[in-house]
Amino acid sequence: DTLWDLAIAEVEKRENPDDDDDVKPGEVWEKSILFMGNKNGGKTTIILRCLEREESPKPTLALEYTFGRRARRHNTPKDVAHFWELGGGTSLVELIRIPITVHNVRSFAVVLVLDLSKPNELWTTMESLLQVTRNHVNKILTKLEKTNPEVAAEIKQRMWNNVQRDHPDSALVDPFPIPLVIIGSKYDIFHEFDSEIRKIISKTLRFVSHYYGASLVFTSKSEALLLKARALINHLAFGYDKSKSVSVDPSKPLFIPAGLDSMSQIGPPPVSDSDLGKMRANTPLELWKKVFEKTFPPKSFSDLQDTKDPAQDSQYAEYEVDVMRAQKNQ
């Protein structure tokens, strides 16, 4: 074979990979995960723990990339997981178009980190990030339906893998197009909240996760809780076995892998029947949103936008550039 033949074969192999679950011996498994969520919500800390890196987290600017490698067995090539992290809360959500592309959407997953200590920002952050991501992925799927219908069909089929066809809620849910994990961070602060407040937040997040076919886990800086979050992420990143344990007790940190919850276990939205009757909503998601925002009025979107100029941030100081910049300003 000439070099060109080899290059063409390599490109074809990348564009039409075989199913991930039966990666052949000697082949490298590659996955990508995008972390997004509240500003200062603990995304970087979680990534560092997943990669077992002992370094202190720095604030993330815009979109950052790192990767992890693991060998499945002795003497096998290491699998690669690409970790992308979107900084700035919801202010830079348009940047998700960079990591999620037609070429890797099949092996992509999303981890949404929500800061449990800031319930008033919770719904707005979640809704805006998931909406933009979903719209972007749907555009990619529409493109794939024309160019590579088999892959598009496989992704759509996989969306429903966690919700079996005979699941009583299959008509009430709307699975996210790519695997999704929702992490409630800062559980240590959340645990000090009043039990009724905790119950509303926990119930709402259980509903949202179930609705999107996502896994849900609460975490904090405690090693035991970080290990649980790590198990879910390692499943997405390196194909490790899924955890089968479930914890739905509202007085303890929640841990619910995708597909193991149900509307009957979650129960109705936490609001009195008379209030429920007054609420106009077209979908279950809208109803839960109204109930949640009645207790936690959302912060306006502009409050969540990032206004600090990263050019003034000391961690990006560069003497020569800054001197020239000062001269230009002058």
Short mmCIF file of C-alpha atoms in Angstrom, two decimals:
data_model
loop_
_atom_site.label_atom_id
_atom_site.label_comp_id
_atom_site.label_asym_id
_atom_site.label_seq_id
_atom_site.Cartn_x
_atom_site.Cartn_y
_atom_site.Cartn_z
CA ASP A 1 0.00 0.00 0.00
CA THR A 2 1.16 3.52 -0.68
CA LEU A 3 1.06 6.13 2.07
CA TRP A 4 -2.10 7.57 0.46
CA ASP A 5 -3.87 4.19 0.56
CA LEU A 6 -3.02 3.85 4.24
CA ALA A 7 -4.25 7.39 4.95
CA ILE A 8 -7.54 6.76 3.14
CA ALA A 9 -8.06 3.49 5.02
CA GLU A 10 -7.34 5.23 8.32
CA VAL A 11 -9.86 8.02 7.60
CA GLU A 12 -12.52 5.50 6.57
CA LYS A 13 -11.92 3.53 9.74
CA ARG A 14 -12.35 6.68 11.84
CA GLU A 15 -15.52 7.74 10.07
CA ASN A 16 -17.14 4.30 10.30
CA PRO A 17 -15.93 2.84 13.59
CA ASP A 18 -17.42 -0.48 14.66
CA ASP A 19 -19.68 -0.52 17.66
CA ASP A 20 -17.84 0.73 20.75
CA ASP A 21 -18.94 -2.15 22.92
CA ASP A 22 -16.91 -4.65 20.95
CA VAL A 23 -13.65 -2.75 20.61
CA LYS A 24 -11.21 -5.21 19.09
CA PRO A 25 -8.08 -6.18 21.01
CA GLY A 26 -5.33 -3.71 20.26
CA GLU A 27 -7.80 -1.02 19.20
CA VAL A 28 -7.97 2.22 21.15
CA TRP A 29 -11.31 3.37 22.55
CA GLU A 30 -11.83 7.14 22.40
CA LYS A 31 -14.56 9.02 24.19
CA SER A 32 -15.22 12.72 24.79
CA ILE A 33 -17.01 14.33 27.72
CA LEU A 34 -18.09 17.95 28.06
CA PHE A 35 -18.40 19.33 31.60
CA MET A 36 -20.60 22.38 32.03
CA GLY A 37 -22.66 24.00 34.78
CA ASN A 38 -22.65 26.77 37.39
CA LYS A 39 -19.68 29.08 37.61
CA ASN A 40 -17.49 27.98 40.56
CA GLY A 41 -19.63 24.85 40.86
CA GLY A 42 -16.68 22.45 41.21
CA LYS A 43 -16.31 21.13 37.62
CA THR A 44 -12.50 21.36 37.58
CA THR A 45 -12.22 19.60 40.96
CA ILE A 46 -14.32 16.68 39.67
CA ILE A 47 -12.23 16.38 36.48
CA LEU A 48 -8.97 16.40 38.47
CA ARG A 49 -10.30 13.66 40.77
CA CYS A 50 -11.39 11.53 37.78
CA LEU A 51 -7.89 11.84 36.33
CA GLU A 52 -6.30 11.30 39.77
CA ARG A 53 -4.32 14.52 39.54
CA GLU A 54 -3.12 16.09 42.74
CA GLU A 55 -3.25 19.76 41.77
CA SER A 56 -5.32 22.67 43.00
CA PRO A 57 -8.04 23.79 40.56
CA LYS A 58 -7.75 27.17 38.83
CA PRO A 59 -10.75 29.12 37.51
CA THR A 60 -11.64 27.94 33.99
CA LEU A 61 -11.58 30.51 31.23
CA ALA A 62 -13.86 29.89 28.25
CA LEU A 63 -13.27 26.31 27.06
CA GLU A 64 -10.49 24.13 28.44
CA TYR A 65 -9.26 20.73 27.32
CA THR A 66 -7.44 17.91 29.02
CA PHE A 67 -7.34 14.13 28.57
CA GLY A 68 -6.94 10.91 30.50
CA ARG A 69 -5.54 7.53 29.47
CA ARG A 70 -6.20 4.08 30.93
CA ALA A 71 -5.16 0.60 29.88
CA ARG A 72 -7.95 -1.94 30.05
CA ARG A 73 -5.63 -4.89 30.48
CA HIS A 74 -1.93 -5.46 30.87
CA ASN A 75 0.04 -4.87 27.64
CA THR A 76 -2.86 -3.30 25.72
CA PRO A 77 -2.81 0.19 24.19
CA LYS A 78 -4.28 2.82 26.50
CA ASP A 79 -7.80 4.10 25.89
CA VAL A 80 -8.17 7.86 25.63
CA ALA A 81 -10.86 10.10 27.12
CA HIS A 82 -11.05 13.74 26.08
CA PHE A 83 -12.34 16.07 28.81
CA TRP A 84 -13.70 19.47 27.76
CA GLU A 85 -14.79 22.03 30.31
CA LEU A 86 -16.97 25.04 29.60
CA GLY A 87 -16.22 27.93 31.99
CA GLY A 88 -18.23 31.06 32.77
CA GLY A 89 -21.53 29.38 33.71
CA THR A 90 -24.07 30.09 30.95
CA SER A 91 -22.33 33.11 29.42
CA LEU A 92 -20.26 31.18 26.85
CA VAL A 93 -22.68 28.41 25.99
CA GLU A 94 -22.22 28.97 22.22
CA LEU A 95 -18.72 27.47 22.56
CA ILE A 96 -20.17 23.95 22.85
CA ARG A 97 -20.12 23.86 19.04
CA ILE A 98 -16.34 23.44 19.18
CA PRO A 99 -16.02 20.10 21.02
CA ILE A 100 -19.23 18.40 19.77
CA THR A 101 -18.94 17.69 16.04
CA VAL A 102 -20.34 15.36 13.37
CA HIS A 103 -17.20 13.22 13.72
CA ASN A 104 -17.36 12.54 17.45
CA VAL A 105 -21.02 12.90 18.43
CA ARG A 106 -21.34 9.10 18.52
CA SER A 107 -18.80 8.85 21.35
CA PHE A 108 -19.74 12.06 23.19
CA ALA A 109 -21.35 12.52 26.61
CA VAL A 110 -22.28 15.52 28.76
CA VAL A 111 -21.79 16.06 32.49
CA LEU A 112 -23.88 18.91 33.93
CA VAL A 113 -22.60 20.13 37.32
CA LEU A 114 -25.23 22.07 39.30
CA ASP A 115 -24.32 23.92 42.48
CA LEU A 116 -26.81 22.71 45.13
CA SER A 117 -25.90 25.65 47.38
CA LYS A 118 -27.43 28.11 44.85
CA PRO A 119 -30.99 26.90 44.21
CA ASN A 120 -32.04 30.26 42.68
CA GLU A 121 -29.58 29.76 39.81
CA LEU A 122 -30.24 26.07 39.40
CA TRP A 123 -33.12 25.89 36.93
CA THR A 124 -31.93 28.78 34.69
CA THR A 125 -28.43 27.31 34.43
CA MET A 126 -29.70 23.81 33.72
CA GLU A 127 -32.31 24.87 31.19
CA SER A 128 -30.11 27.19 29.13
CA LEU A 129 -27.13 24.80 28.98
CA LEU A 130 -29.18 21.71 28.13
CA GLN A 131 -31.33 23.54 25.57
CA VAL A 132 -28.38 24.88 23.57
CA THR A 133 -26.58 21.52 23.74
CA ARG A 134 -29.66 19.61 22.64
CA ASN A 135 -30.34 21.98 19.71
CA HIS A 136 -26.73 21.65 18.57
CA VAL A 137 -26.75 17.83 18.79
CA ASN A 138 -30.10 17.67 16.95
CA LYS A 139 -28.64 19.76 14.11
CA ILE A 140 -25.73 17.31 13.88
CA LEU A 141 -28.16 14.35 13.83
CA THR A 142 -30.16 15.98 11.01
CA LYS A 143 -26.91 16.31 9.03
CA LEU A 144 -25.96 12.70 9.80
CA GLU A 145 -29.35 11.43 8.63
CA LYS A 146 -28.39 12.62 5.14
CA THR A 147 -24.72 11.57 5.14
CA ASN A 148 -24.60 8.55 7.45
CA PRO A 149 -28.13 7.33 8.30
CA GLU A 150 -26.90 4.18 10.11
CA VAL A 151 -24.96 6.18 12.71
CA ALA A 152 -27.87 8.62 13.17
CA ALA A 153 -30.26 5.70 13.70
CA GLU A 154 -27.88 4.07 16.17
CA ILE A 155 -27.57 7.27 18.25
CA LYS A 156 -31.36 7.63 18.32
CA GLN A 157 -31.77 3.99 19.32
CA ARG A 158 -29.18 4.37 22.09
CA MET A 159 -31.08 7.36 23.55
CA TRP A 160 -33.82 4.93 24.56
CA ASN A 161 -31.52 2.23 25.92
CA ASN A 162 -31.95 3.44 29.50
CA VAL A 163 -35.74 3.65 29.22
CA GLN A 164 -37.01 0.25 28.13
CA ARG A 165 -39.97 0.32 25.75
CA ASP A 166 -42.22 -1.28 28.37
CA HIS A 167 -41.20 1.26 31.05
CA PRO A 168 -44.43 2.83 32.39
CA ASP A 169 -42.94 6.31 31.85
CA SER A 170 -41.79 5.89 28.25
CA ALA A 171 -44.54 8.27 27.02
CA LEU A 172 -43.73 10.91 29.68
CA VAL A 173 -39.98 11.26 29.18
CA ASP A 174 -37.87 12.89 26.50
CA PRO A 175 -34.35 11.37 26.61
CA PHE A 176 -31.37 13.59 25.92
CA PRO A 177 -29.81 12.73 22.52
CA ILE A 178 -26.40 11.84 24.01
CA PRO A 179 -25.54 10.28 27.41
CA LEU A 180 -26.04 12.77 30.26
CA VAL A 181 -24.94 12.76 33.90
CA ILE A 182 -26.26 15.43 36.30
CA ILE A 183 -24.03 16.09 39.32
CA GLY A 184 -25.34 18.12 42.27
CA SER A 185 -22.18 19.61 43.80
CA LYS A 186 -21.48 21.15 47.24
CA TYR A 187 -23.66 18.63 49.06
CA ASP A 188 -21.93 19.58 52.35
CA ILE A 189 -23.52 23.08 52.18
CA PHE A 190 -26.83 21.72 50.84
CA HIS A 191 -27.00 19.24 53.74
CA GLU A 192 -27.31 22.19 56.19
CA PHE A 193 -30.46 23.47 54.42
CA ASP A 194 -33.93 23.02 55.94
CA SER A 195 -35.27 19.50 55.22
CA GLU A 196 -38.29 20.81 53.23
CA ILE A 197 -36.01 22.88 50.96
CA ARG A 198 -33.76 19.85 50.44
CA LYS A 199 -36.77 17.73 49.57
CA ILE A 200 -37.99 20.15 46.87
CA ILE A 201 -34.55 20.41 45.25
CA SER A 202 -33.91 16.64 45.42
CA LYS A 203 -37.33 15.75 44.02
CA THR A 204 -37.02 18.27 41.20
CA LEU A 205 -33.57 17.02 40.20
CA ARG A 206 -34.81 13.43 40.29
CA PHE A 207 -37.65 14.39 37.95
CA VAL A 208 -35.37 16.29 35.55
CA SER A 209 -32.81 13.46 35.45
CA HIS A 210 -35.49 10.85 34.84
CA TYR A 211 -37.15 13.04 32.19
CA TYR A 212 -33.87 13.35 30.26
CA GLY A 213 -32.83 9.71 30.79
CA ALA A 214 -29.82 10.94 32.79
CA SER A 215 -27.91 9.62 35.80
CA LEU A 216 -27.98 11.73 38.98
CA VAL A 217 -25.40 11.94 41.75
CA PHE A 218 -24.83 14.37 44.64
CA THR A 219 -21.25 15.08 45.54
CA SER A 220 -19.00 17.25 47.70
CA LYS A 221 -15.32 17.35 48.58
CA SER A 222 -15.74 14.14 50.60
CA GLU A 223 -13.77 11.25 49.12
CA ALA A 224 -16.64 8.73 49.36
CA LEU A 225 -19.03 10.96 47.38
CA LEU A 226 -16.41 11.89 44.79
CA LEU A 227 -15.80 8.18 44.19
CA LYS A 228 -19.46 7.69 43.30
CA ALA A 229 -19.39 10.57 40.80
CA ARG A 230 -16.13 9.18 39.44
CA ALA A 231 -17.74 5.77 38.87
CA LEU A 232 -20.41 7.33 36.64
CA ILE A 233 -17.86 9.40 34.71
CA ASN A 234 -15.45 6.47 34.29
CA HIS A 235 -18.33 4.48 32.82
CA LEU A 236 -18.77 7.19 30.16
CA ALA A 237 -15.06 7.83 29.64
CA PHE A 238 -13.53 4.34 29.75
CA GLY A 239 -16.48 1.95 29.59
CA TYR A 240 -16.07 0.73 33.16
CA ASP A 241 -18.98 -1.25 34.56
CA LYS A 242 -22.06 0.70 35.55
CA SER A 243 -22.86 0.88 39.23
CA LYS A 244 -26.12 -0.83 40.11
CA SER A 245 -26.53 0.75 43.54
CA VAL A 246 -29.31 3.31 44.06
CA SER A 247 -29.86 5.83 46.86
CA VAL A 248 -33.12 7.83 46.79
CA ASP A 249 -33.36 8.74 50.48
CA PRO A 250 -33.74 12.58 50.59
CA SER A 251 -31.81 12.74 53.89
CA LYS A 252 -28.74 11.19 52.18
CA PRO A 253 -26.82 12.10 49.00
CA LEU A 254 -28.75 10.91 45.95
CA PHE A 255 -27.22 8.36 43.58
CA ILE A 256 -29.47 7.16 40.74
CA PRO A 257 -27.97 5.64 37.56
CA ALA A 258 -29.98 6.34 34.39
CA GLY A 259 -33.16 4.33 33.96
CA LEU A 260 -33.44 3.18 37.59
CA ASP A 261 -36.00 5.79 38.74
CA SER A 262 -39.69 6.16 37.91
CA MET A 263 -42.39 8.84 38.08
CA SER A 264 -44.32 6.76 40.60
CA GLN A 265 -41.32 6.67 42.97
CA ILE A 266 -40.60 10.40 42.50
CA GLY A 267 -44.22 11.36 43.15
CA PRO A 268 -46.07 14.57 42.22
CA PRO A 269 -44.44 18.06 42.29
CA PRO A 270 -43.98 19.29 45.89
CA VAL A 271 -46.88 21.78 46.03
CA SER A 272 -50.39 21.86 47.49
CA ASP A 273 -53.27 20.58 45.32
CA SER A 274 -54.94 24.01 45.23
CA ASP A 275 -51.74 25.63 43.91
CA LEU A 276 -51.25 22.81 41.46
CA GLY A 277 -54.72 23.44 40.02
CA LYS A 278 -53.84 27.10 39.30
CA MET A 279 -50.67 26.31 37.38
CA ARG A 280 -51.00 26.24 33.62
CA ALA A 281 -48.42 23.97 31.98
CA ASN A 282 -48.27 22.11 28.67
CA THR A 283 -45.67 19.52 29.66
CA PRO A 284 -44.63 17.80 32.91
CA LEU A 285 -41.27 19.63 32.65
CA GLU A 286 -43.02 23.02 32.51
CA LEU A 287 -45.14 22.13 35.54
CA TRP A 288 -42.10 21.16 37.64
CA LYS A 289 -40.34 24.34 36.54
CA LYS A 290 -43.25 26.48 37.76
CA VAL A 291 -43.40 24.66 41.10
CA PHE A 292 -39.62 24.94 41.59
CA GLU A 293 -39.47 28.64 40.65
CA LYS A 294 -42.34 29.41 43.01
CA THR A 295 -40.06 28.44 45.91
CA PHE A 296 -36.79 29.63 44.32
CA PRO A 297 -37.43 32.68 42.11
CA PRO A 298 -34.75 32.56 39.41
CA LYS A 299 -31.96 35.07 39.20
CA SER A 300 -32.26 37.10 36.02
CA PHE A 301 -30.15 35.81 33.14
CA SER A 302 -27.99 38.95 33.12
CA ASP A 303 -26.93 38.25 36.73
CA LEU A 304 -25.55 34.91 35.60
CA GLN A 305 -23.55 36.44 32.74
CA ASP A 306 -19.84 36.80 33.28
CA THR A 307 -18.73 40.43 33.12
CA LYS A 308 -15.10 40.17 34.27
CA ASP A 309 -12.55 40.85 31.51
CA PRO A 310 -10.18 37.85 31.36
CA ALA A 311 -7.48 40.13 29.92
CA GLN A 312 -7.19 41.69 33.41
CA ASP A 313 -6.79 38.32 35.12
CA SER A 314 -3.36 37.95 36.75
CA GLN A 315 -3.08 34.24 35.91
CA TYR A 316 -2.79 35.16 32.20
CA ALA A 317 -0.24 37.96 32.65
CA GLU A 318 2.48 38.12 29.97
CA TYR A 319 4.97 40.89 30.47
CA GLU A 320 5.83 41.75 26.83
CA VAL A 321 2.25 41.53 25.63
CA ASP A 322 0.96 43.60 28.56
CA VAL A 323 3.57 46.34 28.01
CA MET A 324 2.62 46.60 24.32
CA ARG A 325 -1.04 46.61 25.26
CA ALA A 326 -0.52 49.43 27.79
CA GLN A 327 1.38 51.40 25.14
CA LYS A 328 -1.42 50.90 22.62
CA ASN A 329 -4.06 51.98 25.15
CA GLN A 330 -2.04 55.06 25.96
#
